[in-house]
């Protein structure tokens, strides 16, 4: 029997989901296996602890649906919606009727002439303005296009000049910065060379002095 | 109405009988609340899940083809709603394993015997339950507190029966460890 099967049987035994025969078999199995027995007793004790407590919490608010009120409110809602729709239709009809009456009483004139449609109160109006021809429209459009082209070209040129100026300024700044750095580096190199020259000179002097001492010592043993 | 079993009530609910639904709600409200309370450990969430469950039961009653399996069906709804709530809340409502017990043990005022004397073992168990993985917790709640058979739990969770037993076994072992860590086993876990 695998460990998993033993665990499953243990659960069946603990929760009394075994036949009497199966129970006896499991009890024999437990008695023959001290490790299993210990585990069984531990889980049995844990189960007993679980059995002493309940998960009851606070009192519940009763949950229920109320058919009368719901039905009534639903009916009321449906009735209101129907009434609302009727009112909307009535109002639209009233507005249309009022508009027609107003037009009829005010002598509004609406029609068409060779120059186009007209709308007036009283007599038919005289044309007060001639429309513009297609050629004039085309001319106007061409002029607007030309002006737009000029404006765009001017803008592009101005933008390019600004970008060039900014680029030149940036290059100048960069050049100045590198020039300054180069000068500083040259100064540092010059100082280093001078220091090296001085050091070399003093070392020559020390060497000469030492050689002199050695020659003197050798000459006067 | 009192004498009718759940299946008969469900059939009447399916015909639009609201009073039958109210009777069902009255019968199941406390069970679902207890189940949800075991899941979250607080009444607010449990109440919310209970309401949602009952509302869903009312809306979906027509889809229940076997009224005799109402018990499994309503618990499945509640379990799914609990899991959805945990997902929605980003698992803030579920404590990681051991965090609660460590927190209690580190508390300066923590005296195990005093807690037990004040009969707060239920709170300890409840908090220990919250530290378990969801799949073990739901099995323990349904088994220990709702008294269901392993076969019924398997049907609710749509898992093999042996899987349910295995989850029960590991859940009990985890609870045992937590309770032992609380030093309450000499008095309450004494099996001799």
JSON list of N, CA, C and O in Angstrom, two decimals, chain B residues 114-153:
[
{"chain": "B", "resi": 114, "resn": "UNK", "atom": "N", "xyz": [-3.92, 31.89, 28.48]},
{"chain": "B", "resi": 114, "resn": "UNK", "atom": "CA", "xyz": [-4.93, 32.91, 28.71]},
{"chain": "B", "resi": 114, "resn": "UNK", "atom": "C", "xyz": [-5.97, 32.92, 27.58]},
{"chain": "B", "resi": 114, "resn": "UNK", "atom": "O", "xyz": [-7.16, 33.05, 27.79]},
{"chain": "B", "resi": 115, "resn": "UNK", "atom": "N", "xyz": [-5.44, 32.75, 26.36]},
{"chain": "B", "resi": 115, "resn": "UNK", "atom": "CA", "xyz": [-6.37, 32.71, 25.23]},
{"chain": "B", "resi": 115, "resn": "UNK", "atom": "C", "xyz": [-7.33, 31.55, 25.35]},
{"chain": "B", "resi": 115, "resn": "UNK", "atom": "O", "xyz": [-8.51, 31.68, 25.08]},
{"chain": "B", "resi": 116, "resn": "UNK", "atom": "N", "xyz": [-6.81, 30.42, 25.77]},
{"chain": "B", "resi": 116, "resn": "UNK", "atom": "CA", "xyz": [-7.66, 29.25, 25.87]},
{"chain": "B", "resi": 116, "resn": "UNK", "atom": "C", "xyz": [-8.65, 29.40, 27.00]},
{"chain": "B", "resi": 116, "resn": "UNK", "atom": "O", "xyz": [-9.78, 28.99, 26.90]},
{"chain": "B", "resi": 117, "resn": "UNK", "atom": "N", "xyz": [-8.19, 30.03, 28.09]},
{"chain": "B", "resi": 117, "resn": "UNK", "atom": "CA", "xyz": [-9.10, 30.24, 29.20]},
{"chain": "B", "resi": 117, "resn": "UNK", "atom": "C", "xyz": [-10.26, 31.12, 28.79]},
{"chain": "B", "resi": 117, "resn": "UNK", "atom": "O", "xyz": [-11.37, 30.95, 29.22]},
{"chain": "B", "resi": 118, "resn": "UNK", "atom": "N", "xyz": [-9.96, 32.09, 27.94]},
{"chain": "B", "resi": 118, "resn": "UNK", "atom": "CA", "xyz": [-11.04, 32.99, 27.51]},
{"chain": "B", "resi": 118, "resn": "UNK", "atom": "C", "xyz": [-11.81, 32.41, 26.34]},
{"chain": "B", "resi": 118, "resn": "UNK", "atom": "O", "xyz": [-12.50, 33.11, 25.62]},
{"chain": "B", "resi": 119, "resn": "UNK", "atom": "N", "xyz": [-11.63, 31.14, 26.11]},
{"chain": "B", "resi": 119, "resn": "UNK", "atom": "CA", "xyz": [-12.42, 30.41, 25.11]},
{"chain": "B", "resi": 119, "resn": "UNK", "atom": "C", "xyz": [-12.31, 31.03, 23.72]},
{"chain": "B", "resi": 119, "resn": "UNK", "atom": "O", "xyz": [-13.28, 31.24, 23.03]},
{"chain": "B", "resi": 120, "resn": "UNK", "atom": "N", "xyz": [-11.11, 31.36, 23.36]},
{"chain": "B", "resi": 120, "resn": "UNK", "atom": "CA", "xyz": [-10.90, 31.93, 22.03]},
{"chain": "B", "resi": 120, "resn": "UNK", "atom": "C", "xyz": [-10.27, 30.92, 21.08]},
{"chain": "B", "resi": 120, "resn": "UNK", "atom": "O", "xyz": [-9.65, 31.29, 20.08]},
{"chain": "B", "resi": 121, "resn": "UNK", "atom": "N", "xyz": [-10.45, 29.66, 21.44]},
{"chain": "B", "resi": 121, "resn": "UNK", "atom": "CA", "xyz": [-9.89, 28.63, 20.56]},
{"chain": "B", "resi": 121, "resn": "UNK", "atom": "C", "xyz": [-10.49, 28.74, 19.16]},
{"chain": "B", "resi": 121, "resn": "UNK", "atom": "O", "xyz": [-9.81, 28.50, 18.15]},
{"chain": "B", "resi": 122, "resn": "UNK", "atom": "N", "xyz": [-11.75, 29.12, 19.11]},
{"chain": "B", "resi": 122, "resn": "UNK", "atom": "CA", "xyz": [-12.41, 29.28, 17.81]},
{"chain": "B", "resi": 122, "resn": "UNK", "atom": "C", "xyz": [-11.70, 30.30, 16.94]},
{"chain": "B", "resi": 122, "resn": "UNK", "atom": "O", "xyz": [-11.54, 30.11, 15.74]},
{"chain": "B", "resi": 123, "resn": "UNK", "atom": "N", "xyz": [-11.27, 31.38, 17.57]},
{"chain": "B", "resi": 123, "resn": "UNK", "atom": "CA", "xyz": [-10.56, 32.43, 16.83]},
{"chain": "B", "resi": 123, "resn": "UNK", "atom": "C", "xyz": [-9.22, 31.90, 16.33]},
{"chain": "B", "resi": 123, "resn": "UNK", "atom": "O", "xyz": [-8.81, 32.16, 15.19]},
{"chain": "B", "resi": 124, "resn": "UNK", "atom": "N", "xyz": [-8.57, 31.11, 17.20]},
{"chain": "B", "resi": 124, "resn": "UNK", "atom": "CA", "xyz": [-7.27, 30.54, 16.81]},
{"chain": "B", "resi": 124, "resn": "UNK", "atom": "C", "xyz": [-7.45, 29.62, 15.61]},
{"chain": "B", "resi": 124, "resn": "UNK", "atom": "O", "xyz": [-6.70, 29.69, 14.62]},
{"chain": "B", "resi": 125, "resn": "UNK", "atom": "N", "xyz": [-8.46, 28.79, 15.68]},
{"chain": "B", "resi": 125, "resn": "UNK", "atom": "CA", "xyz": [-8.71, 27.86, 14.57]},
{"chain": "B", "resi": 125, "resn": "UNK", "atom": "C", "xyz": [-9.05, 28.65, 13.30]},
{"chain": "B", "resi": 125, "resn": "UNK", "atom": "O", "xyz": [-8.56, 28.34, 12.21]},
{"chain": "B", "resi": 126, "resn": "UNK", "atom": "N", "xyz": [-9.90, 29.65, 13.48]},
{"chain": "B", "resi": 126, "resn": "UNK", "atom": "CA", "xyz": [-10.30, 30.45, 12.33]},
{"chain": "B", "resi": 126, "resn": "UNK", "atom": "C", "xyz": [-9.09, 31.10, 11.65]},
{"chain": "B", "resi": 126, "resn": "UNK", "atom": "O", "xyz": [-8.93, 31.04, 10.44]},
{"chain": "B", "resi": 127, "resn": "UNK", "atom": "N", "xyz": [-8.24, 31.68, 12.47]},
{"chain": "B", "resi": 127, "resn": "UNK", "atom": "CA", "xyz": [-7.05, 32.32, 11.90]},
{"chain": "B", "resi": 127, "resn": "UNK", "atom": "C", "xyz": [-6.09, 31.30, 11.29]},
{"chain": "B", "resi": 127, "resn": "UNK", "atom": "O", "xyz": [-5.44, 31.58, 10.29]},
{"chain": "B", "resi": 128, "resn": "UNK", "atom": "N", "xyz": [-6.02, 30.14, 11.93]},
{"chain": "B", "resi": 128, "resn": "UNK", "atom": "CA", "xyz": [-5.17, 29.08, 11.36]},
{"chain": "B", "resi": 128, "resn": "UNK", "atom": "C", "xyz": [-5.70, 28.65, 10.00]},
{"chain": "B", "resi": 128, "resn": "UNK", "atom": "O", "xyz": [-4.93, 28.40, 9.07]},
{"chain": "B", "resi": 129, "resn": "UNK", "atom": "N", "xyz": [-7.03, 28.59, 9.89]},
{"chain": "B", "resi": 129, "resn": "UNK", "atom": "CA", "xyz": [-7.64, 28.22, 8.60]},
{"chain": "B", "resi": 129, "resn": "UNK", "atom": "C", "xyz": [-7.25, 29.20, 7.51]},
{"chain": "B", "resi": 129, "resn": "UNK", "atom": "O", "xyz": [-7.01, 28.82, 6.36]},
{"chain": "B", "resi": 130, "resn": "UNK", "atom": "N", "xyz": [-7.18, 30.48, 7.87]},
{"chain": "B", "resi": 130, "resn": "UNK", "atom": "CA", "xyz": [-6.86, 31.50, 6.87]},
{"chain": "B", "resi": 130, "resn": "UNK", "atom": "C", "xyz": [-5.45, 31.36, 6.30]},
{"chain": "B", "resi": 130, "resn": "UNK", "atom": "O", "xyz": [-5.15, 31.89, 5.24]},
{"chain": "B", "resi": 131, "resn": "UNK", "atom": "N", "xyz": [-4.60, 30.66, 7.05]},
{"chain": "B", "resi": 131, "resn": "UNK", "atom": "CA", "xyz": [-3.22, 30.50, 6.56]},
{"chain": "B", "resi": 131, "resn": "UNK", "atom": "C", "xyz": [-3.10, 29.33, 5.58]},
{"chain": "B", "resi": 131, "resn": "UNK", "atom": "O", "xyz": [-2.06, 29.19, 4.94]},
{"chain": "B", "resi": 132, "resn": "UNK", "atom": "N", "xyz": [-4.12, 28.51, 5.49]},
{"chain": "B", "resi": 132, "resn": "UNK", "atom": "CA", "xyz": [-4.03, 27.35, 4.61]},
{"chain": "B", "resi": 132, "resn": "UNK", "atom": "C", "xyz": [-4.23, 27.75, 3.15]},
{"chain": "B", "resi": 132, "resn": "UNK", "atom": "O", "xyz": [-4.89, 28.74, 2.87]},
{"chain": "B", "resi": 133, "resn": "UNK", "atom": "N", "xyz": [-3.69, 26.96, 2.24]},
{"chain": "B", "resi": 133, "resn": "UNK", "atom": "CA", "xyz": [-4.01, 27.20, 0.82]},
{"chain": "B", "resi": 133, "resn": "UNK", "atom": "C", "xyz": [-5.51, 27.07, 0.59]},
{"chain": "B", "resi": 133, "resn": "UNK", "atom": "O", "xyz": [-6.18, 26.29, 1.28]},
{"chain": "B", "resi": 134, "resn": "UNK", "atom": "N", "xyz": [-6.02, 27.81, -0.39]},
{"chain": "B", "resi": 134, "resn": "UNK", "atom": "CA", "xyz": [-7.47, 27.84, -0.63]},
{"chain": "B", "resi": 134, "resn": "UNK", "atom": "C", "xyz": [-8.06, 26.44, -0.83]},
{"chain": "B", "resi": 134, "resn": "UNK", "atom": "O", "xyz": [-9.14, 26.13, -0.31]},
{"chain": "B", "resi": 135, "resn": "UNK", "atom": "N", "xyz": [-7.35, 25.60, -1.60]},
{"chain": "B", "resi": 135, "resn": "UNK", "atom": "CA", "xyz": [-7.94, 24.29, -1.93]},
{"chain": "B", "resi": 135, "resn": "UNK", "atom": "C", "xyz": [-8.02, 23.39, -0.69]},
{"chain": "B", "resi": 135, "resn": "UNK", "atom": "O", "xyz": [-8.93, 22.57, -0.58]},
{"chain": "B", "resi": 136, "resn": "UNK", "atom": "N", "xyz": [-7.11, 23.56, 0.25]},
{"chain": "B", "resi": 136, "resn": "UNK", "atom": "CA", "xyz": [-7.19, 22.78, 1.49]},
{"chain": "B", "resi": 136, "resn": "UNK", "atom": "C", "xyz": [-8.25, 23.38, 2.43]},
{"chain": "B", "resi": 136, "resn": "UNK", "atom": "O", "xyz": [-9.00, 22.66, 3.09]},
{"chain": "B", "resi": 137, "resn": "UNK", "atom": "N", "xyz": [-8.27, 24.72, 2.46]},
{"chain": "B", "resi": 137, "resn": "UNK", "atom": "CA", "xyz": [-9.20, 25.38, 3.39]},
{"chain": "B", "resi": 137, "resn": "UNK", "atom": "C", "xyz": [-10.65, 25.02, 3.06]},
{"chain": "B", "resi": 137, "resn": "UNK", "atom": "O", "xyz": [-11.44, 24.70, 3.94]},
{"chain": "B", "resi": 138, "resn": "UNK", "atom": "N", "xyz": [-10.99, 25.07, 1.77]},
{"chain": "B", "resi": 138, "resn": "UNK", "atom": "CA", "xyz": [-12.39, 24.82, 1.41]},
{"chain": "B", "resi": 138, "resn": "UNK", "atom": "C", "xyz": [-12.78, 23.38, 1.76]},
{"chain": "B", "resi": 138, "resn": "UNK", "atom": "O", "xyz": [-13.91, 23.12, 2.21]},
{"chain": "B", "resi": 139, "resn": "UNK", "atom": "N", "xyz": [-11.86, 22.45, 1.60]},
{"chain": "B", "resi": 139, "resn": "UNK", "atom": "CA", "xyz": [-12.17, 21.05, 1.92]},
{"chain": "B", "resi": 139, "resn": "UNK", "atom": "C", "xyz": [-12.41, 20.90, 3.43]},
{"chain": "B", "resi": 139, "resn": "UNK", "atom": "O", "xyz": [-13.37, 20.25, 3.87]},
{"chain": "B", "resi": 140, "resn": "UNK", "atom": "N", "xyz": [-11.55, 21.54, 4.23]},
{"chain": "B", "resi": 140, "resn": "UNK", "atom": "CA", "xyz": [-11.71, 21.44, 5.69]},
{"chain": "B", "resi": 140, "resn": "UNK", "atom": "C", "xyz": [-13.02, 22.08, 6.14]},
{"chain": "B", "resi": 140, "resn": "UNK", "atom": "O", "xyz": [-13.74, 21.53, 6.99]},
{"chain": "B", "resi": 141, "resn": "UNK", "atom": "N", "xyz": [-13.36, 23.21, 5.55]},
{"chain": "B", "resi": 141, "resn": "UNK", "atom": "CA", "xyz": [-14.61, 23.87, 5.94]},
{"chain": "B", "resi": 141, "resn": "UNK", "atom": "C", "xyz": [-15.81, 22.97, 5.63]},
{"chain": "B", "resi": 141, "resn": "UNK", "atom": "O", "xyz": [-16.70, 22.77, 6.46]},
{"chain": "B", "resi": 142, "resn": "UNK", "atom": "N", "xyz": [-15.81, 22.45, 4.41]},
{"chain": "B", "resi": 142, "resn": "UNK", "atom": "CA", "xyz": [-16.95, 21.63, 4.00]},
{"chain": "B", "resi": 142, "resn": "UNK", "atom": "C", "xyz": [-17.02, 20.33, 4.81]},
{"chain": "B", "resi": 142, "resn": "UNK", "atom": "O", "xyz": [-18.11, 19.84, 5.11]},
{"chain": "B", "resi": 143, "resn": "UNK", "atom": "N", "xyz": [-15.86, 19.80, 5.16]},
{"chain": "B", "resi": 143, "resn": "UNK", "atom": "CA", "xyz": [-15.85, 18.52, 5.88]},
{"chain": "B", "resi": 143, "resn": "UNK", "atom": "C", "xyz": [-16.13, 18.71, 7.37]},
{"chain": "B", "resi": 143, "resn": "UNK", "atom": "O", "xyz": [-17.02, 18.08, 7.94]},
{"chain": "B", "resi": 144, "resn": "UNK", "atom": "N", "xyz": [-15.35, 19.60, 7.98]},
{"chain": "B", "resi": 144, "resn": "UNK", "atom": "CA", "xyz": [-15.44, 19.75, 9.43]},
{"chain": "B", "resi": 144, "resn": "UNK", "atom": "C", "xyz": [-16.66, 20.53, 9.87]},
{"chain": "B", "resi": 144, "resn": "UNK", "atom": "O", "xyz": [-17.29, 20.19, 10.87]},
{"chain": "B", "resi": 145, "resn": "UNK", "atom": "N", "xyz": [-16.96, 21.61, 9.16]},
{"chain": "B", "resi": 145, "resn": "UNK", "atom": "CA", "xyz": [-18.00, 22.50, 9.64]},
{"chain": "B", "resi": 145, "resn": "UNK", "atom": "C", "xyz": [-19.34, 22.30, 8.94]},
{"chain": "B", "resi": 145, "resn": "UNK", "atom": "O", "xyz": [-20.37, 22.71, 9.46]},
{"chain": "B", "resi": 146, "resn": "UNK", "atom": "N", "xyz": [-19.32, 21.72, 7.76]},
{"chain": "B", "resi": 146, "resn": "UNK", "atom": "CA", "xyz": [-20.58, 21.45, 7.08]},
{"chain": "B", "resi": 146, "resn": "UNK", "atom": "C", "xyz": [-20.91, 19.96, 7.09]},
{"chain": "B", "resi": 146, "resn": "UNK", "atom": "O", "xyz": [-22.00, 19.56, 6.68]},
{"chain": "B", "resi": 147, "resn": "UNK", "atom": "N", "xyz": [-19.97, 19.15, 7.56]},
{"chain": "B", "resi": 147, "resn": "UNK", "atom": "CA", "xyz": [-20.24, 17.72, 7.74]},
{"chain": "B", "resi": 147, "resn": "UNK", "atom": "C", "xyz": [-20.53, 16.95, 6.46]},
{"chain": "B", "resi": 147, "resn": "UNK", "atom": "O", "xyz": [-21.34, 16.02, 6.45]},
{"chain": "B", "resi": 148, "resn": "UNK", "atom": "N", "xyz": [-19.91, 17.35, 5.37]},
{"chain": "B", "resi": 148, "resn": "UNK", "atom": "CA", "xyz": [-20.18, 16.68, 4.10]},
{"chain": "B", "resi": 148, "resn": "UNK", "atom": "C", "xyz": [-19.31, 15.43, 3.93]},
{"chain": "B", "resi": 148, "resn": "UNK", "atom": "O", "xyz": [-18.23, 15.34, 4.51]},
{"chain": "B", "resi": 149, "resn": "UNK", "atom": "N", "xyz": [-19.79, 14.53, 3.10]},
{"chain": "B", "resi": 149, "resn": "UNK", "atom": "CA", "xyz": [-19.00, 13.35, 2.75]},
{"chain": "B", "resi": 149, "resn": "UNK", "atom": "C", "xyz": [-17.93, 13.77, 1.73]},
{"chain": "B", "resi": 149, "resn": "UNK", "atom": "O", "xyz": [-18.12, 14.74, 0.99]},
{"chain": "B", "resi": 150, "resn": "UNK", "atom": "N", "xyz": [-16.86, 12.97, 1.69]},
{"chain": "B", "resi": 150, "resn": "UNK", "atom": "CA", "xyz": [-15.81, 13.27, 0.70]},
{"chain": "B", "resi": 150, "resn": "UNK", "atom": "C", "xyz": [-16.38, 13.26, -0.73]},
{"chain": "B", "resi": 150, "resn": "UNK", "atom": "O", "xyz": [-15.99, 14.05, -1.57]},
{"chain": "B", "resi": 151, "resn": "UNK", "atom": "N", "xyz": [-17.31, 12.34, -0.95]},
{"chain": "B", "resi": 151, "resn": "UNK", "atom": "CA", "xyz": [-17.90, 12.23, -2.29]},
{"chain": "B", "resi": 151, "resn": "UNK", "atom": "C", "xyz": [-18.64, 13.52, -2.66]},
{"chain": "B", "resi": 151, "resn": "UNK", "atom": "O", "xyz": [-18.56, 14.01, -3.79]},
{"chain": "B", "resi": 152, "resn": "UNK", "atom": "N", "xyz": [-19.36, 14.09, -1.68]},
{"chain": "B", "resi": 152, "resn": "UNK", "atom": "CA", "xyz": [-20.10, 15.33, -1.95]},
{"chain": "B", "resi": 152, "resn": "UNK", "atom": "C", "xyz": [-19.16, 16.50, -2.20]},
{"chain": "B", "resi": 152, "resn": "UNK", "atom": "O", "xyz": [-19.39, 17.33, -3.09]},
{"chain": "B", "resi": 153, "resn": "UNK", "atom": "N", "xyz": [-18.10, 16.55, -1.41]},
{"chain": "B", "resi": 153, "resn": "UNK", "atom": "CA", "xyz": [-17.12, 17.63, -1.61]},
{"chain": "B", "resi": 153, "resn": "UNK", "atom": "C", "xyz": [-16.48, 17.51, -2.99]},
{"chain": "B", "resi": 153, "resn": "UNK", "atom": "O", "xyz": [-16.28, 18.51, -3.70]}
]
